[in-house]
XYZ file of C-alpha atoms in Angstrom:
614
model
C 25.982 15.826 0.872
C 29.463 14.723 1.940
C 29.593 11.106 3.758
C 31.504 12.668 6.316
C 28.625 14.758 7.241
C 26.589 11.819 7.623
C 28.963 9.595 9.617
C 29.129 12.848 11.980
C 25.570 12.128 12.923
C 25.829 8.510 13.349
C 28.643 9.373 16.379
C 26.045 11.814 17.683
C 23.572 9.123 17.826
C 25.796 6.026 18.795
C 27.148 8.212 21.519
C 23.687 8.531 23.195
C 21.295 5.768 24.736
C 18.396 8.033 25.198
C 15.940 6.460 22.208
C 14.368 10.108 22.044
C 17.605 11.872 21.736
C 18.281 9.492 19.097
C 14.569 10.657 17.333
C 15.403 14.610 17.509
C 18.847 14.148 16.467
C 17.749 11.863 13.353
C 14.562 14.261 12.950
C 17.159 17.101 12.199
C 19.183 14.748 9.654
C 16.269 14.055 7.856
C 14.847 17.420 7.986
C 18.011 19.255 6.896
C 18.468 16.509 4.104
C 15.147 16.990 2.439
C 15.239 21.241 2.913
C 19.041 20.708 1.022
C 18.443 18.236 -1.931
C 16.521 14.799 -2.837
C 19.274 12.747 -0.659
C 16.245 11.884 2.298
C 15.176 8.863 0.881
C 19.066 7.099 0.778
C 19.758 8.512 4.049
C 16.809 6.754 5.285
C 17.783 3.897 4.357
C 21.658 3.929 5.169
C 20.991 5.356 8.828
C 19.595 1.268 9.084
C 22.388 0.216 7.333
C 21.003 -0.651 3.870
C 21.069 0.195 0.441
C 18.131 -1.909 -0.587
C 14.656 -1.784 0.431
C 13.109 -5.376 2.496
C 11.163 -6.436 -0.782
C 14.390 -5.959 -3.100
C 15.331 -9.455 -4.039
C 19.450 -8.161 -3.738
C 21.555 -7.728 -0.785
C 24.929 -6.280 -0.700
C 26.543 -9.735 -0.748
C 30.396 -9.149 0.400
C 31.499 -11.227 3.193
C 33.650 -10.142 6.265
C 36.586 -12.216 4.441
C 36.059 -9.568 0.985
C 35.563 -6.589 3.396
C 39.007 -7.336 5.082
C 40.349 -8.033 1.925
C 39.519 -4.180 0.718
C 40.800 -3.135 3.586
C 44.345 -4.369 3.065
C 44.132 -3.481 -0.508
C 43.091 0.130 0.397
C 45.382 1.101 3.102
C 48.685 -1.449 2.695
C 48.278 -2.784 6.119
C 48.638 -5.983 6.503
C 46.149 -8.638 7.366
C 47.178 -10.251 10.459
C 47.480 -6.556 11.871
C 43.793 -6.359 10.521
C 42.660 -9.467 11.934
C 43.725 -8.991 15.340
C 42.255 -5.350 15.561
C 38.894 -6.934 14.405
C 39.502 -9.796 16.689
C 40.456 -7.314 20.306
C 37.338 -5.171 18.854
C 35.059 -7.337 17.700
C 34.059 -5.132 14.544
C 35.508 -4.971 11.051
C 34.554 -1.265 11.260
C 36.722 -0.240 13.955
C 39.421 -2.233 12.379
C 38.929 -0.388 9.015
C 39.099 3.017 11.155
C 42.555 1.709 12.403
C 43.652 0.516 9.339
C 43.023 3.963 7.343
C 44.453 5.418 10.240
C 47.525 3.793 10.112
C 47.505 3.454 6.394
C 51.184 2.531 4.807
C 50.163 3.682 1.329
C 48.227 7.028 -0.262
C 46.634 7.673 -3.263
C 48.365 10.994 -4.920
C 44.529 11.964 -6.249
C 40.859 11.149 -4.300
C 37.869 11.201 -5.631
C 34.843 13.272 -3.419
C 33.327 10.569 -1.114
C 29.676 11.604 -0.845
C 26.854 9.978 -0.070
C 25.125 9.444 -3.379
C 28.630 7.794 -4.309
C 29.167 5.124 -0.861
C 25.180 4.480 -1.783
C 25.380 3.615 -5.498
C 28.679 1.483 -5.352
C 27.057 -0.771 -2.412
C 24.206 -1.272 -5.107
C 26.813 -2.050 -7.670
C 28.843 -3.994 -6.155
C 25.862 -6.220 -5.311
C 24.689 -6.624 -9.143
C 28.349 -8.508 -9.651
C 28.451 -11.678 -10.923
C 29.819 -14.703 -12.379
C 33.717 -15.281 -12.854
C 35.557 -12.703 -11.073
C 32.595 -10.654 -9.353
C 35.005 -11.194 -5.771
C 37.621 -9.586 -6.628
C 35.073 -6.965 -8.526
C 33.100 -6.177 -5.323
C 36.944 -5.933 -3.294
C 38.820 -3.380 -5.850
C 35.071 -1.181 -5.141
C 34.774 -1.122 -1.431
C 38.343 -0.781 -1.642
C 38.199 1.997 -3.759
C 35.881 3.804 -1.505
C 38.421 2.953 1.481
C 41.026 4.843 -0.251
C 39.202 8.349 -0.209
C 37.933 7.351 2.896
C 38.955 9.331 6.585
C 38.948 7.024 9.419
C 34.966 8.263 10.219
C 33.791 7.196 6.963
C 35.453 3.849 6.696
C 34.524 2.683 10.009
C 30.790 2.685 8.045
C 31.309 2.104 4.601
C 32.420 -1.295 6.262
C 29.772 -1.133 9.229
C 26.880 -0.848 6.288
C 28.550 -3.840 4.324
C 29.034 -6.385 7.491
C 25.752 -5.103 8.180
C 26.090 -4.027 12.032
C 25.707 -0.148 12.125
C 26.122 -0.345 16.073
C 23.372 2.723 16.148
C 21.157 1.215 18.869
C 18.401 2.366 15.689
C 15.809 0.274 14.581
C 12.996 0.800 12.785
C 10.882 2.414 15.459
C 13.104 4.505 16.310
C 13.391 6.203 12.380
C 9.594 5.915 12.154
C 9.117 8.054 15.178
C 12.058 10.030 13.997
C 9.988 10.648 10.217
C 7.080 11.724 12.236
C 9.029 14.336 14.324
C 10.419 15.870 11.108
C 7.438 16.029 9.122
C 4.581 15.579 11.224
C 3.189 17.028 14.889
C 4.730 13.607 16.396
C 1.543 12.453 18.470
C 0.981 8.611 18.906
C -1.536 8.877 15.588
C 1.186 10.498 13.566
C 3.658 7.644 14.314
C 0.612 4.936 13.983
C 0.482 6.895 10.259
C 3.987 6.196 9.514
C 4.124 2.858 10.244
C 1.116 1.823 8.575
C 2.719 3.337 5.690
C 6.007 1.412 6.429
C 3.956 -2.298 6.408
C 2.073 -1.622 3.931
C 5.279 -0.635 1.525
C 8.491 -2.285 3.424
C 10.241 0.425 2.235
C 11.152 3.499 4.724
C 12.414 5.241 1.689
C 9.327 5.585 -0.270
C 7.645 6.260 3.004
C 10.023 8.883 3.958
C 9.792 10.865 0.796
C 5.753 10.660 0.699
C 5.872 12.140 4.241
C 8.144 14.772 3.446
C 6.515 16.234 0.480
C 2.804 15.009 0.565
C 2.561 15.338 4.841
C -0.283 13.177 6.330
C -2.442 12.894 3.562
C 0.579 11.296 1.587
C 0.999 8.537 4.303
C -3.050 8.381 3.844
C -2.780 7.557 0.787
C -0.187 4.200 0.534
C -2.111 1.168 -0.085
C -1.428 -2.007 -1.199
C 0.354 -2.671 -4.419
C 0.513 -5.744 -6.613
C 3.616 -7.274 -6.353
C 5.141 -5.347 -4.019
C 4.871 -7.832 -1.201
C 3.785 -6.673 2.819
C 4.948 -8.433 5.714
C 2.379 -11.215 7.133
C 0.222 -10.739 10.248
C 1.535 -12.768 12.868
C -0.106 -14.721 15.529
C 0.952 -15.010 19.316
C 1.776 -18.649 20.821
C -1.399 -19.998 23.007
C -0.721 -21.752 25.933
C -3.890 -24.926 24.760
C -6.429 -25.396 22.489
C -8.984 -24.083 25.235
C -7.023 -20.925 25.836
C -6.507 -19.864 22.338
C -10.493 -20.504 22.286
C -11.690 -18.185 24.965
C -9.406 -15.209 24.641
C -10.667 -14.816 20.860
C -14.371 -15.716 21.975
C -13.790 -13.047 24.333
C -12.193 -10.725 21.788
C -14.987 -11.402 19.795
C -17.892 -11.197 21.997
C -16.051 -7.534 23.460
C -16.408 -6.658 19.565
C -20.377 -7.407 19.152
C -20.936 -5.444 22.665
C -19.507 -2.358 21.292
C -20.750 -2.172 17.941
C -24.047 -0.945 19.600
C -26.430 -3.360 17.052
C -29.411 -4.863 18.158
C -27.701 -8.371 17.121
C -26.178 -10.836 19.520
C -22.429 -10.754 19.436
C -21.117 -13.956 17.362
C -19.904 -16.440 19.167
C -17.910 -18.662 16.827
C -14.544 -18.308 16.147
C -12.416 -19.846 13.474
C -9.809 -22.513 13.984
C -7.786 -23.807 10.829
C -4.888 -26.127 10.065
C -1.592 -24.910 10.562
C 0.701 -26.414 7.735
C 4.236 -26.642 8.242
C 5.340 -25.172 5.183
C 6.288 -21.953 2.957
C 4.279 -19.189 3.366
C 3.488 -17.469 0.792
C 1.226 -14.815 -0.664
C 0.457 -15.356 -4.626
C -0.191 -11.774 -6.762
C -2.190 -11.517 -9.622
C -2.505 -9.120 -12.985
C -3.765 -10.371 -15.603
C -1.534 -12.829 -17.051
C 1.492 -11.621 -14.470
C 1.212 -13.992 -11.596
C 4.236 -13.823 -8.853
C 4.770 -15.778 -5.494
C 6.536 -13.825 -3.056
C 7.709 -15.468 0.332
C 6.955 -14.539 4.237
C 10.437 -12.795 3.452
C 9.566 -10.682 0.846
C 11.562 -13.106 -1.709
C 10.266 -13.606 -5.394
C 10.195 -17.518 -5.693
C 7.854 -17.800 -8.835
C 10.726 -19.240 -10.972
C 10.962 -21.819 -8.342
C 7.699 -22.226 -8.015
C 5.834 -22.564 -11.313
C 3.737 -25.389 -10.552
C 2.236 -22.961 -7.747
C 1.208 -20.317 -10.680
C 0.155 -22.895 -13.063
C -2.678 -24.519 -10.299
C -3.385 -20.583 -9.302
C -3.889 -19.754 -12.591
C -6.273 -22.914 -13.246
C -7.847 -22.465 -9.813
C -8.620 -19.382 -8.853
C -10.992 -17.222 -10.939
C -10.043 -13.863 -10.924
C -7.454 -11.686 -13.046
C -6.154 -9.117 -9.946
C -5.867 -10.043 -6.581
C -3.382 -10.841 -3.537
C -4.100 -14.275 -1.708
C -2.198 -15.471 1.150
C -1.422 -19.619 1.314
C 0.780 -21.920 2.742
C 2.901 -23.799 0.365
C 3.105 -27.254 1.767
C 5.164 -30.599 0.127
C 4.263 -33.944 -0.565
C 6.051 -37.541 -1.791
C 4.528 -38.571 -4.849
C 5.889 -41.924 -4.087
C 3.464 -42.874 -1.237
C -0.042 -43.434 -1.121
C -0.388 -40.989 2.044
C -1.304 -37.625 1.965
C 1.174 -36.581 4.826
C 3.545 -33.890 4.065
C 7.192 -33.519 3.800
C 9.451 -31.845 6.305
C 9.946 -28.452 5.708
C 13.547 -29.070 5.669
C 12.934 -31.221 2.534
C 10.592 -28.850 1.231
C 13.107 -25.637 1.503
C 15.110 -27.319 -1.416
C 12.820 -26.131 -3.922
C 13.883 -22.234 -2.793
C 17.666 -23.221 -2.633
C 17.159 -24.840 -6.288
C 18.246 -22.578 -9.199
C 18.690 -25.704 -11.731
C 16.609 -27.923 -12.586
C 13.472 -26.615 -11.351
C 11.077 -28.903 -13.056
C 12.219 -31.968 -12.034
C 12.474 -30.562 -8.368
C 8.790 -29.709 -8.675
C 7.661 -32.840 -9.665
C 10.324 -34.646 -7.406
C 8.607 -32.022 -4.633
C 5.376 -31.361 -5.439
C 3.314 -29.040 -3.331
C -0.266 -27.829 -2.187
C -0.714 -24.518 -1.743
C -3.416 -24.312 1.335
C -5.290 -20.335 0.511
C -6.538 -19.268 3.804
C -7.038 -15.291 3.183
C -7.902 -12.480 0.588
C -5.972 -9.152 0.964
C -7.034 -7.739 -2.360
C -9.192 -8.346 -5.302
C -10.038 -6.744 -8.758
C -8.303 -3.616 -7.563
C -9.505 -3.477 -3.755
C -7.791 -3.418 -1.073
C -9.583 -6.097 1.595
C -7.466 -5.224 4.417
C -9.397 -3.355 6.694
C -12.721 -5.885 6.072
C -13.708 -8.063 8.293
C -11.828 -11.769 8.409
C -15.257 -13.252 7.759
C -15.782 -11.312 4.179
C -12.764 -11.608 3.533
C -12.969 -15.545 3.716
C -16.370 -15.016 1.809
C -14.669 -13.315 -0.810
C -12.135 -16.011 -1.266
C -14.370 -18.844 -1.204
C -16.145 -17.451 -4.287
C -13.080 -17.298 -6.693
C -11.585 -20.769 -5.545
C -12.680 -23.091 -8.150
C -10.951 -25.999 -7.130
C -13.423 -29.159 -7.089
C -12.072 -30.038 -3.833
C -13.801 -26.878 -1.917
C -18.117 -26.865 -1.545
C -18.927 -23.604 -1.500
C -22.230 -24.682 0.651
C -19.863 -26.445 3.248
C -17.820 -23.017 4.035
C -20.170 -21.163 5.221
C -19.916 -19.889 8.707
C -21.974 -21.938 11.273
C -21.344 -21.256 14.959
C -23.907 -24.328 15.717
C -21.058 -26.398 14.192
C -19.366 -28.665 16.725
C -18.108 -31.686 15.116
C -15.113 -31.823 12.321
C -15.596 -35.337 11.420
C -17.866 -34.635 8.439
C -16.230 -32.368 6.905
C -12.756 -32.534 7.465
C -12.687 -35.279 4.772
C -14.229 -32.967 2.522
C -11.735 -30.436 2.851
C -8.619 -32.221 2.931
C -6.830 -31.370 0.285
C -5.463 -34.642 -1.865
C -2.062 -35.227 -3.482
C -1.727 -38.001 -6.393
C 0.691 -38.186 -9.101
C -1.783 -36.954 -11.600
C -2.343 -33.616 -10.619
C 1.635 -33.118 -8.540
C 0.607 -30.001 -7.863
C -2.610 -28.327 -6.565
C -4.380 -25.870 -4.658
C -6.420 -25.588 -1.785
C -8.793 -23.929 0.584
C -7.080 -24.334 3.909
C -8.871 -27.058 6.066
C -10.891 -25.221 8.656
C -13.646 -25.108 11.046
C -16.060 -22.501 12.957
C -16.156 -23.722 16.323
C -18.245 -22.578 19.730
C -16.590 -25.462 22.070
C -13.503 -26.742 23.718
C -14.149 -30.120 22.331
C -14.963 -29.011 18.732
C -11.575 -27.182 18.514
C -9.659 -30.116 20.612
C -11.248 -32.901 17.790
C -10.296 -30.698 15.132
C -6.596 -29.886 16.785
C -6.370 -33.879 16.934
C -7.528 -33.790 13.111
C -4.963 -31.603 12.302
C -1.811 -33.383 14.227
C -2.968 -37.093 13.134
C -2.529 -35.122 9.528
C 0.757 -34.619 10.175
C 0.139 -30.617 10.466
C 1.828 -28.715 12.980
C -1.379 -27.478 14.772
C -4.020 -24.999 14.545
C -4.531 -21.091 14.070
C -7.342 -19.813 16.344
C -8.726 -16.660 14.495
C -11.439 -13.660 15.157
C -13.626 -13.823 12.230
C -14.880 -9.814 12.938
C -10.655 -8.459 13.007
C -9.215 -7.211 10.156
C -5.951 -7.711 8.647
C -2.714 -6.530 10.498
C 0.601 -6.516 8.154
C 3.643 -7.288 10.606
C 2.150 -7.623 13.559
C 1.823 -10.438 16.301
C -1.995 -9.549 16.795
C -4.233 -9.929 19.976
C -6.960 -11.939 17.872
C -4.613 -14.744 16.294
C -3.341 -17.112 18.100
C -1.146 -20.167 17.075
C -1.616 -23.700 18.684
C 1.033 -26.386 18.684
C 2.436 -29.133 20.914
C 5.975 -28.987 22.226
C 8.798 -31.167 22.712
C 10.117 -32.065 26.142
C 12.574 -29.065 27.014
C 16.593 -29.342 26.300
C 19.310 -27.963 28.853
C 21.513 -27.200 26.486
C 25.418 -25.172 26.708
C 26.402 -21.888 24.508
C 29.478 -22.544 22.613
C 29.387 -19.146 20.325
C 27.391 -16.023 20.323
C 26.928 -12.632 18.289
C 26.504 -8.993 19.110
C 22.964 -8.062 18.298
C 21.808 -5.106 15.904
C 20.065 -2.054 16.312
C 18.974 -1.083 20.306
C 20.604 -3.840 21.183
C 24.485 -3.937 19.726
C 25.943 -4.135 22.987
C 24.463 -6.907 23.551
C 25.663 -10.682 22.913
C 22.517 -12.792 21.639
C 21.787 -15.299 19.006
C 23.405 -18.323 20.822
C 24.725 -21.604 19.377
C 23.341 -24.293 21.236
C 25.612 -27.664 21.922
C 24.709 -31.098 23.836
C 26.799 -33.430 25.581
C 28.877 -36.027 23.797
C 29.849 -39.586 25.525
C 33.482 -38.331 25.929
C 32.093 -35.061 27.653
C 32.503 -32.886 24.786
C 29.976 -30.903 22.820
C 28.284 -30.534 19.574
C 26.241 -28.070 18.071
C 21.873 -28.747 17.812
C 21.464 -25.099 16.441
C 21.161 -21.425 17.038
C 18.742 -19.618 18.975
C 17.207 -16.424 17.081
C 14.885 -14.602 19.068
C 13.258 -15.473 22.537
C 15.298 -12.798 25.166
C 13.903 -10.738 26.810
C 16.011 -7.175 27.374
C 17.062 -8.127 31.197
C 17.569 -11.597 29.867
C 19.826 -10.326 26.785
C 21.827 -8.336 29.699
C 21.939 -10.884 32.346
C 23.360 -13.190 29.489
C 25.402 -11.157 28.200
C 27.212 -10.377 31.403
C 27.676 -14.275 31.896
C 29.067 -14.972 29.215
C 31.319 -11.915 28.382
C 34.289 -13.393 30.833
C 33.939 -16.350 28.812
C 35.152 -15.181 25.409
C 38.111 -16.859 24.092
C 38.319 -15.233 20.804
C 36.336 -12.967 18.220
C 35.590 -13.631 14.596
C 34.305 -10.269 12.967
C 31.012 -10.328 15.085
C 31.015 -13.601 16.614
C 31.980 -14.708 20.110
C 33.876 -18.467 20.703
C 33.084 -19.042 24.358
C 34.359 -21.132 26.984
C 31.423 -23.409 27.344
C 30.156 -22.997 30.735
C 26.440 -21.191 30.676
C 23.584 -23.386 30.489
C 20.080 -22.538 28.954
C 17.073 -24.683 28.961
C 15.156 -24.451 25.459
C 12.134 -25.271 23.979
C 11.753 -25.829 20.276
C 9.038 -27.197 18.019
C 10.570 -30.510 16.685
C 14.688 -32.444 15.918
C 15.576 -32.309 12.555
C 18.401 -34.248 10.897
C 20.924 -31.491 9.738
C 24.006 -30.874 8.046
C 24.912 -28.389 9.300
C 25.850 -28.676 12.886
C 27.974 -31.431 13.877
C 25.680 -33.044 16.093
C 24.019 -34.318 13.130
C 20.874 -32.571 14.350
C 19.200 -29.561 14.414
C 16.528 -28.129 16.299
C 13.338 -26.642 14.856
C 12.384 -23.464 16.053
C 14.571 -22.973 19.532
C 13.533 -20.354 22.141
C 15.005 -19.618 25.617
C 12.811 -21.184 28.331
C 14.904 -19.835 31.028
C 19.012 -19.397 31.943
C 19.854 -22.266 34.051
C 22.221 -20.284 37.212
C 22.316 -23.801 38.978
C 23.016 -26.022 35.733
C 26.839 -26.493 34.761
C 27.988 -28.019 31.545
C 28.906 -31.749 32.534
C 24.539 -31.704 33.828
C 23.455 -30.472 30.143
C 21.412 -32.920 27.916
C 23.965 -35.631 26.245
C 23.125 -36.038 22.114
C 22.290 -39.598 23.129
C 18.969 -37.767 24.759
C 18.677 -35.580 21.481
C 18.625 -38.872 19.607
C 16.267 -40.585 21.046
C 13.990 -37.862 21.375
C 14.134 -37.504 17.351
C 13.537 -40.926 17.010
C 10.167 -40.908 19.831
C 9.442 -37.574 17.502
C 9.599 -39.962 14.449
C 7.187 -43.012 15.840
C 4.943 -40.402 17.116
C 4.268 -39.319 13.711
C 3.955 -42.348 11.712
């Protein structure tokens, strides 16, 4: 299949913002792809602007700076021209497009520029390293550029910034796989994306489908060490709250399993550590830790499959924990910021000294697979039942974890199950402190337990729900407290992906300084709603004074009031400061710059933040 052809269908689809004309017109792709040759699986995964699968510890790795350097190279045109087209666009593809338009200089031979060759270069150019590997990865991409038309380099370099500008994400080719290869009903997409959590990888899903149908998606299950995406818990408003909509959940469970039993009426509430989640495979001797992001840290982390090994007696299985650090050098068992903590991931040299510098607990607090079984459609409860019988770390009593909804006091037993750091053992494992809990002032004492730890909060859990990869379930819930909000102004923004390219989002977030100028306290990730993402975009629009590949330097004028989970010291914002966690509370139409928060406020909040914890 020709590139060309390919590019051809991403104009269809940019042109349109109907999300189901997008699904038939990337149904036919796929479906002509896979009746033509083997290509469906790479198309998949280039029509979302990838060449790797989530779980692929690689990434394309060329900047905007290398990309614009291939350009020049390819075409002869010269870089400021470059610049400013990227700049009055805002997109490095475009740009290219222009560039190969406009070319100064030809190559007297090309070489065919299909899409088996644009997919296995990206992948090449990634595996570059060492002395030289830049210039490597430019003379490539600009190679490509060279037999490219304008069409086809406006994506070669779209797929490298990574910003397709398709308004497709992944619901959108999931729903698009099930109109190609399925009967497209709500079950058949529900089929597709279970097979898409349970594999992060629409490839391998998208070839099952096509040759194996249903019964193909049926059959995907987990794998060892080929790591899922967690389940994820929505943000309670209290303690109480979180308490009686998963009593409730639970309770509406017992009443409809039509058993002569009571429904249960306890539900689970357990420390939330502010650390690395992680889930820890098992075969045989292999043992890997993968992170919440699908990233194979086990070289960083062999202290973490040393106590695993020790502690947990089984040869296959997948257990999810919460990698949390401690100093050696004090007495208390309180942990380490995460911020400290991340340095063991960043850390490629001198691991064992950063482990014992660092030393961590990992906290287990679920089972997803064991001696070949898949546990994710049990029950929390067995699950938990399960993994107390292969943790045989003396700090667990097997007698102690058993479920008792008459339970209503922590004190006894959170010292139990506290797990201990000294400088004999640096690093250890854990059952996660928990409790079973029928009452708001059970879970409120064991919420205080958790904070006067030094923990971030609780996890309020249905014991009867089983276990949802990717998902922000209905029966989890998250408790924490949060800081006093921050009016804070936008200084820089960036056009969003997928749906949403149009868009400006992800805002950098500045205070006040004493001589009325502003620094940056961090950038804000997620949180917008889609009339919030337009309204703000609109706003600030007007305001751009220049563009930087995707990024927007604004005038700073618009004013948003954030929340956030806690002020960090930071490097890398000049305030000095960064915030944990930030989320839009709501766009402040009557706030104007010289009324945001001054860093004097951000200060002294950090340092309340920091006598409230010792």
């Amino acid at each position: 299949m020709q590139y060309r052809e390919l590019t051809e269908v991403y104009t269809d689809v940019a042109a349109t913002s109907a999300t189901t004309e997008k699904e038939i017109l990337l149904a036919d792709c796929f479906s002509r792809v896979h009746d033509e040759t083997s290509l469906l699986p790479t198309v998949v995964r280039l029509v979302r602007g990838r060449v790797f699968a989530r779980w692929e510890a690689a990434e394309i790795g060329v900047s905007t700076a290398g990309a614009a350097s291939a350009i020049n190279k390819a075409t002869g045109v010269d870089s400021e021209q470059i610049e400013t087209w990227w700049r009055e666009e805002g997109d490095l593809g475009d740009a290219a497009a222009y560039a190969v338009d406009d070319r100064v200089q030809r190559t007297l031979t090309t070489t065919p520029l299909t899409v088996t060759r644009v997919y296995e270069t990206l992948r090449e150019v990634a595996s570059y390293e060492g002395s030289g590997s830049q210039q490597k990865q430019i003379d490539e991409i600009a190679g490509l550029i060279s037999d490219a038309s304008p069409l086809t380099a406006r994506y070669i370099v779209r797929t490298i910034t990574g910003a397709m500008r398709l308004g497709v994400g992944e619901g959108i080719v999931r729903n698009s796989l099930a109109r190609a290869f399925l009967d497209m009903s709500d079950d058949a997409a529900d089929a597709v994306q279970r097979a898409i959590d349970l594999t992060n990888d629409v490839a391998v899903v998208a070839q099952r489908v096509a040759e194996q149908g249903r019964p193909g998606l049926d059959d995907v299950d987990l794998e060892l060490f080929r790591p899922i995406k967690p389940m994820l818990a929505k943000q309670a408003e209290s303690i109480q709250t979180a308490v009686d909509e998963l009593a409730a959940d639970l309770e509406a469970i017992g009443d409809t399993n039509n058993t002569e039993s009571s429904p249960r009426k306890a539900v689970l509430v357990e420390f939330k550590y502010d650390g690395i989640r992680a889930k820890i495979h098992r075969n045989g001797d292999d043992i890997r830790v993968y992170t919440r992001r699908l990233s194979d840290v086990t070289t960083q982390f062999p202290d973490v499959v040393s106590a695993a090994r020790e502690h947990i007696d089984a040869e296959q299985y997948i257990i999810e924990a919460e990698l949390v650090g401690y100093d050696p050098q004090h007495d208390n068992d309180g942990p380490v910021t995460f911020q400290t903590l991340a340095q063991r991931i960043q850390r490629t040299e001198d691991i064992a000294a950063t482990a014992e510098s660092i030393p961590v607990t990992a906290h287990v607090f679920d089972l997803l697979a064991l001696d070949g079984e898949s546990l994710l459609e049990d029950e929390l409860e067995m699950r938990l039942r399960r993994l107390n019988s292969i943790i045989t770390t003396e700090s667990v009593s097997q007698t102690e974890l058993e479920p008792d909804p008459t339970i209503e006091s922590t004190s006894s037993r959170s010292t139990l199950m506290t797990g201990t750091n000294n400088t004999e053992s640096l690093s250890s494992l854990r059952r996660a402190q928990y409790n079973w809990v029928t009452t708001h002032t059970a879970a409120t004492e064991f919420y205080d337990t958790a904070l006067a730890a030094g923990h971030e909060g609780v996890m309020v859990k249905n014991p009867a729900r089983p276990y949802q990869p990717g998902s922000r379930v209905g029966y989890q819930r998250k408790v924490k407290p949060m800081m006093e909000p921050l009016d804070l102004v936008v200084t820089r923004a960036k056009w969003s992906e997928g749906r949403k390219s149009d868009f400006l989002g992800r805002p950098y977030l500045a205070c006040r300084t004493a001589d009325d100028d502003f620094v940056e306290v961090g950038r804000m990730h997620t949180g917008f709603s889609d009339e919030q993402l337009a309204t703000f975009t609109e706003r600030v629009e007007p305001l751009i004074e220049r563009v930087d590949g995707r990024e927007a330097i604004l005038t700073p004028t618009v004013v948003l009031e954030v929340e956030y989970e806690e002020i960090q010291t930071s490097s890398t914002y000049d305030s000095g400061y960064a915030l944990r966690f930030p989320r839009l509370k709501q766009i402040r139409h009557d706030c104007d710059p010289s009324q945001a928060d001054s860093l004097e406020r951000v200060e002294r909040l950090y340092e309340q933040q920091s006598v409230d914890e010792s």
